[in-house]
Amino acid sequence: RLRHRARAIDVADFERLVLQEFPQVHRVKCLPHSDLWSSRAPGSVLIVVVPRLDNPHARDPRRPALSLADRTSIESFVRSRCNWLTQTPVEVVNATFEQLKVEVDVVLRGGDAGWYESVLAEELQAFFAPWLATTDADIHFGASIHRSEILHFVEQRDYVDWVTKLRVLHFADDRVV
């Protein structure tokens, strides 16, 4: 099957063209027949972007986001590469990162409880957002995490003897889910 080098026809074309043209984009996910409000929008294209993770000037490194100017330039670029016979509605949005609050009570094997509390907090943050700890980490779209995985992670710490209580609060759109 032959592809046109300068046209976006299917999902892979959209993603490839955006990654080639914009070096500040780390990951891109194209959702066909979707818009910002619905997953049933025939003919529309929703492009979800994640910026490069090594940006030292990022506002909030836990929630990497592209600027409005970058997203607008991506939109205009993609529109110029779509089929000229159709008017494909294209929207470019930042990825949504959901916030979790983990409350855990543990029994330690010994040592300074205050110091181990900060170590556990840092390790949990690196567990949920590995791109903060290393530049080799990747962001996966649609990733999910289960309470049992969090419990297993905490129990595997050398300084934790056992977990007495684990509570996970999930925030979406600034409300508890």
mmCIF file of C-alpha atoms in Angstrom:
data_model
loop_
_atom_site.group_PDB
_atom_site.id
_atom_site.type_symbol
_atom_site.label_atom_id
_atom_site.label_comp_id
_atom_site.label_asym_id
_atom_site.label_seq_id
_atom_site.Cartn_x
_atom_site.Cartn_y
_atom_site.Cartn_z
ATOM 1 C CA ARG A 1 0.000 0.000 0.000
ATOM 2 C CA LEU A 2 1.430 3.350 -0.968
ATOM 3 C CA ARG A 3 1.259 6.384 1.304
ATOM 4 C CA HIS A 4 1.389 9.997 0.329
ATOM 5 C CA ARG A 5 4.359 11.617 2.046
ATOM 6 C CA ALA A 6 2.747 14.970 2.756
ATOM 7 C CA ARG A 7 -0.874 13.994 3.497
ATOM 8 C CA ALA A 8 -2.560 12.759 6.639
ATOM 9 C CA ILE A 9 -5.043 10.044 5.741
ATOM 10 C CA ASP A 10 -5.167 7.661 8.677
ATOM 11 C CA VAL A 11 -4.230 7.751 12.368
ATOM 12 C CA ALA A 12 -0.608 6.721 11.830
ATOM 13 C CA ASP A 13 -0.150 9.505 9.289
ATOM 14 C CA PHE A 14 -1.382 12.162 11.723
ATOM 15 C CA GLU A 15 0.892 10.899 14.500
ATOM 16 C CA ARG A 16 3.945 10.531 12.239
ATOM 17 C CA LEU A 17 3.572 13.983 10.706
ATOM 18 C CA VAL A 18 3.203 15.706 14.087
ATOM 19 C CA LEU A 19 6.233 13.913 15.544
ATOM 20 C CA GLN A 20 8.334 14.748 12.490
ATOM 21 C CA GLU A 21 7.398 18.405 12.312
ATOM 22 C CA PHE A 22 7.379 19.345 16.019
ATOM 23 C CA PRO A 23 10.475 18.323 18.007
ATOM 24 C CA GLN A 24 8.942 19.637 21.248
ATOM 25 C CA VAL A 25 6.329 16.839 21.128
ATOM 26 C CA HIS A 26 7.309 13.624 22.895
ATOM 27 C CA ARG A 27 4.186 11.507 22.351
ATOM 28 C CA VAL A 28 1.073 11.924 20.266
ATOM 29 C CA LYS A 29 -2.173 9.976 20.138
ATOM 30 C CA CYS A 30 -4.713 10.524 17.386
ATOM 31 C CA LEU A 31 -8.334 9.677 18.153
ATOM 32 C CA PRO A 32 -10.387 9.507 14.956
ATOM 33 C CA HIS A 33 -14.092 10.351 14.966
ATOM 34 C CA SER A 34 -13.673 12.118 18.316
ATOM 35 C CA ASP A 35 -13.715 15.670 19.529
ATOM 36 C CA LEU A 36 -13.248 17.337 22.891
ATOM 37 C CA TRP A 37 -16.819 16.582 23.970
ATOM 38 C CA SER A 38 -17.628 13.217 22.437
ATOM 39 C CA SER A 39 -16.070 10.006 21.219
ATOM 40 C CA ARG A 40 -18.765 9.880 18.519
ATOM 41 C CA ALA A 41 -17.996 12.789 16.213
ATOM 42 C CA PRO A 42 -17.818 11.452 12.655
ATOM 43 C CA GLY A 43 -15.133 13.094 10.578
ATOM 44 C CA SER A 44 -13.501 14.894 13.500
ATOM 45 C CA VAL A 45 -9.963 14.255 14.697
ATOM 46 C CA LEU A 46 -8.762 14.740 18.268
ATOM 47 C CA ILE A 47 -5.001 14.822 18.732
ATOM 48 C CA VAL A 48 -3.636 14.380 22.244
ATOM 49 C CA VAL A 49 -0.058 15.566 22.762
ATOM 50 C CA VAL A 50 2.567 15.220 25.464
ATOM 51 C CA PRO A 51 5.574 17.575 25.314
ATOM 52 C CA ARG A 52 9.167 16.510 25.693
ATOM 53 C CA LEU A 53 9.807 15.520 29.269
ATOM 54 C CA ASP A 54 13.266 17.103 29.551
ATOM 55 C CA ASN A 55 12.021 20.699 29.479
ATOM 56 C CA PRO A 56 13.638 22.553 32.426
ATOM 57 C CA HIS A 57 11.160 25.454 32.060
ATOM 58 C CA ALA A 58 7.986 23.412 32.475
ATOM 59 C CA ARG A 59 5.363 24.998 34.719
ATOM 60 C CA ASP A 60 4.371 21.759 36.429
ATOM 61 C CA PRO A 61 6.645 18.804 35.614
ATOM 62 C CA ARG A 62 4.084 16.403 37.122
ATOM 63 C CA ARG A 63 1.599 17.453 34.409
ATOM 64 C CA PRO A 64 3.593 18.239 31.258
ATOM 65 C CA ALA A 65 1.669 20.414 28.798
ATOM 66 C CA LEU A 66 2.260 22.220 25.534
ATOM 67 C CA SER A 67 1.509 25.918 25.252
ATOM 68 C CA LEU A 68 -1.552 27.203 23.421
ATOM 69 C CA ALA A 69 0.683 28.618 20.686
ATOM 70 C CA ASP A 70 2.268 25.202 20.055
ATOM 71 C CA ARG A 71 -1.107 23.463 19.988
ATOM 72 C CA THR A 72 -2.486 26.064 17.580
ATOM 73 C CA SER A 73 0.466 25.651 15.232
ATOM 74 C CA ILE A 74 0.013 21.863 15.328
ATOM 75 C CA GLU A 75 -3.678 22.295 14.471
ATOM 76 C CA SER A 76 -2.953 24.535 11.490
ATOM 77 C CA PHE A 77 -0.182 22.224 10.285
ATOM 78 C CA VAL A 78 -2.430 19.155 10.475
ATOM 79 C CA ARG A 79 -5.303 20.966 8.746
ATOM 80 C CA SER A 80 -2.957 21.861 5.893
ATOM 81 C CA ARG A 81 -2.026 18.185 5.532
ATOM 82 C CA CYS A 82 -5.602 16.830 5.517
ATOM 83 C CA ASN A 83 -7.485 15.935 2.391
ATOM 84 C CA TRP A 84 -8.417 19.145 0.586
ATOM 85 C CA LEU A 85 -11.778 17.691 -0.477
ATOM 86 C CA THR A 86 -13.019 17.493 3.103
ATOM 87 C CA GLN A 87 -13.030 20.021 5.901
ATOM 88 C CA THR A 88 -11.777 17.808 8.715
ATOM 89 C CA PRO A 89 -12.319 19.392 12.147
ATOM 90 C CA VAL A 90 -9.049 19.000 14.066
ATOM 91 C CA GLU A 91 -8.506 19.699 17.757
ATOM 92 C CA VAL A 92 -5.188 19.425 19.588
ATOM 93 C CA VAL A 93 -5.316 19.048 23.376
ATOM 94 C CA ASN A 94 -2.881 18.290 26.154
ATOM 95 C CA ALA A 95 -3.028 14.918 27.836
ATOM 96 C CA THR A 96 -5.082 14.787 31.021
ATOM 97 C CA PHE A 97 -3.262 13.572 34.103
ATOM 98 C CA GLU A 98 -5.396 12.334 36.952
ATOM 99 C CA GLN A 99 -4.357 13.058 40.493
ATOM 100 C CA LEU A 100 -4.123 10.458 43.238
ATOM 101 C CA LYS A 101 -3.686 10.981 46.934
ATOM 102 C CA VAL A 102 -2.300 7.980 48.787
ATOM 103 C CA GLU A 103 -2.673 7.730 52.548
ATOM 104 C CA VAL A 104 -0.762 4.796 53.969
ATOM 105 C CA ASP A 105 0.020 3.663 57.496
ATOM 106 C CA VAL A 106 3.001 1.348 57.749
ATOM 107 C CA VAL A 107 4.988 -0.414 60.419
ATOM 108 C CA LEU A 108 8.692 0.169 59.864
ATOM 109 C CA ARG A 109 11.498 -2.314 60.430
ATOM 110 C CA GLY A 110 13.444 0.276 62.379
ATOM 111 C CA GLY A 111 15.147 3.593 61.919
ATOM 112 C CA ASP A 112 14.014 7.189 61.771
ATOM 113 C CA ALA A 113 10.269 7.291 60.968
ATOM 114 C CA GLY A 114 10.394 10.897 59.728
ATOM 115 C CA TRP A 115 13.170 10.182 57.259
ATOM 116 C CA TYR A 116 11.499 7.020 55.947
ATOM 117 C CA GLU A 117 8.241 8.943 55.542
ATOM 118 C CA SER A 118 9.935 11.371 53.133
ATOM 119 C CA VAL A 119 11.711 8.498 51.329
ATOM 120 C CA LEU A 120 8.400 6.669 50.857
ATOM 121 C CA ALA A 121 6.737 9.856 49.573
ATOM 122 C CA GLU A 122 9.521 10.347 47.008
ATOM 123 C CA GLU A 123 9.405 6.706 45.914
ATOM 124 C CA LEU A 124 5.617 6.828 45.517
ATOM 125 C CA GLN A 125 5.927 9.975 43.415
ATOM 126 C CA ALA A 126 8.524 8.263 41.217
ATOM 127 C CA PHE A 127 6.201 5.236 40.977
ATOM 128 C CA PHE A 128 3.267 7.323 39.724
ATOM 129 C CA ALA A 129 5.291 9.790 37.621
ATOM 130 C CA PRO A 130 8.493 8.008 36.552
ATOM 131 C CA TRP A 131 9.413 10.825 34.139
ATOM 132 C CA LEU A 132 10.234 12.983 37.194
ATOM 133 C CA ALA A 133 12.966 10.606 38.335
ATOM 134 C CA THR A 134 14.585 9.738 35.014
ATOM 135 C CA THR A 135 14.531 11.063 31.474
ATOM 136 C CA ASP A 136 14.341 7.510 30.074
ATOM 137 C CA ALA A 137 10.811 6.980 31.395
ATOM 138 C CA ASP A 138 7.862 7.069 29.060
ATOM 139 C CA ILE A 139 4.246 8.115 29.385
ATOM 140 C CA HIS A 140 1.650 5.564 28.343
ATOM 141 C CA PHE A 141 -1.759 6.683 27.150
ATOM 142 C CA GLY A 142 -4.697 5.110 28.905
ATOM 143 C CA ALA A 143 -2.589 3.545 31.640
ATOM 144 C CA SER A 144 -4.427 2.403 34.735
ATOM 145 C CA ILE A 145 -3.244 1.455 38.157
ATOM 146 C CA HIS A 146 -4.954 -0.724 40.720
ATOM 147 C CA ARG A 147 -4.972 -0.388 44.477
ATOM 148 C CA SER A 148 -3.286 -3.794 44.793
ATOM 149 C CA GLU A 149 -0.333 -2.539 42.704
ATOM 150 C CA ILE A 150 0.149 0.390 45.072
ATOM 151 C CA LEU A 151 -0.067 -1.937 48.074
ATOM 152 C CA HIS A 152 2.460 -4.314 46.511
ATOM 153 C CA PHE A 153 4.841 -1.429 45.756
ATOM 154 C CA VAL A 154 4.724 -0.144 49.356
ATOM 155 C CA GLU A 155 5.135 -3.636 50.818
ATOM 156 C CA GLN A 156 8.245 -4.236 48.678
ATOM 157 C CA ARG A 157 10.167 -1.369 50.297
ATOM 158 C CA ASP A 158 13.050 -2.698 52.433
ATOM 159 C CA TYR A 159 12.180 -0.454 55.369
ATOM 160 C CA VAL A 160 8.459 -1.381 55.481
ATOM 161 C CA ASP A 161 7.531 -4.331 57.681
ATOM 162 C CA TRP A 162 3.805 -4.324 56.841
ATOM 163 C CA VAL A 163 0.993 -2.016 55.808
ATOM 164 C CA THR A 164 -1.808 -1.411 58.300
ATOM 165 C CA LYS A 165 -3.963 0.957 56.219
ATOM 166 C CA LEU A 166 -4.048 2.066 52.596
ATOM 167 C CA ARG A 167 -6.432 4.686 51.279
ATOM 168 C CA VAL A 168 -6.337 5.969 47.706
ATOM 169 C CA LEU A 169 -8.273 9.066 46.687
ATOM 170 C CA HIS A 170 -8.746 9.639 42.979
ATOM 171 C CA PHE A 171 -9.270 13.217 41.823
ATOM 172 C CA ALA A 172 -10.658 13.980 38.377
ATOM 173 C CA ASP A 173 -11.499 17.569 37.434
ATOM 174 C CA ASP A 174 -10.791 18.683 41.034
ATOM 175 C CA ARG A 175 -13.384 16.369 42.532
ATOM 176 C CA VAL A 176 -12.989 13.076 44.375
ATOM 177 C CA VAL A 177 -14.065 10.064 42.326
#
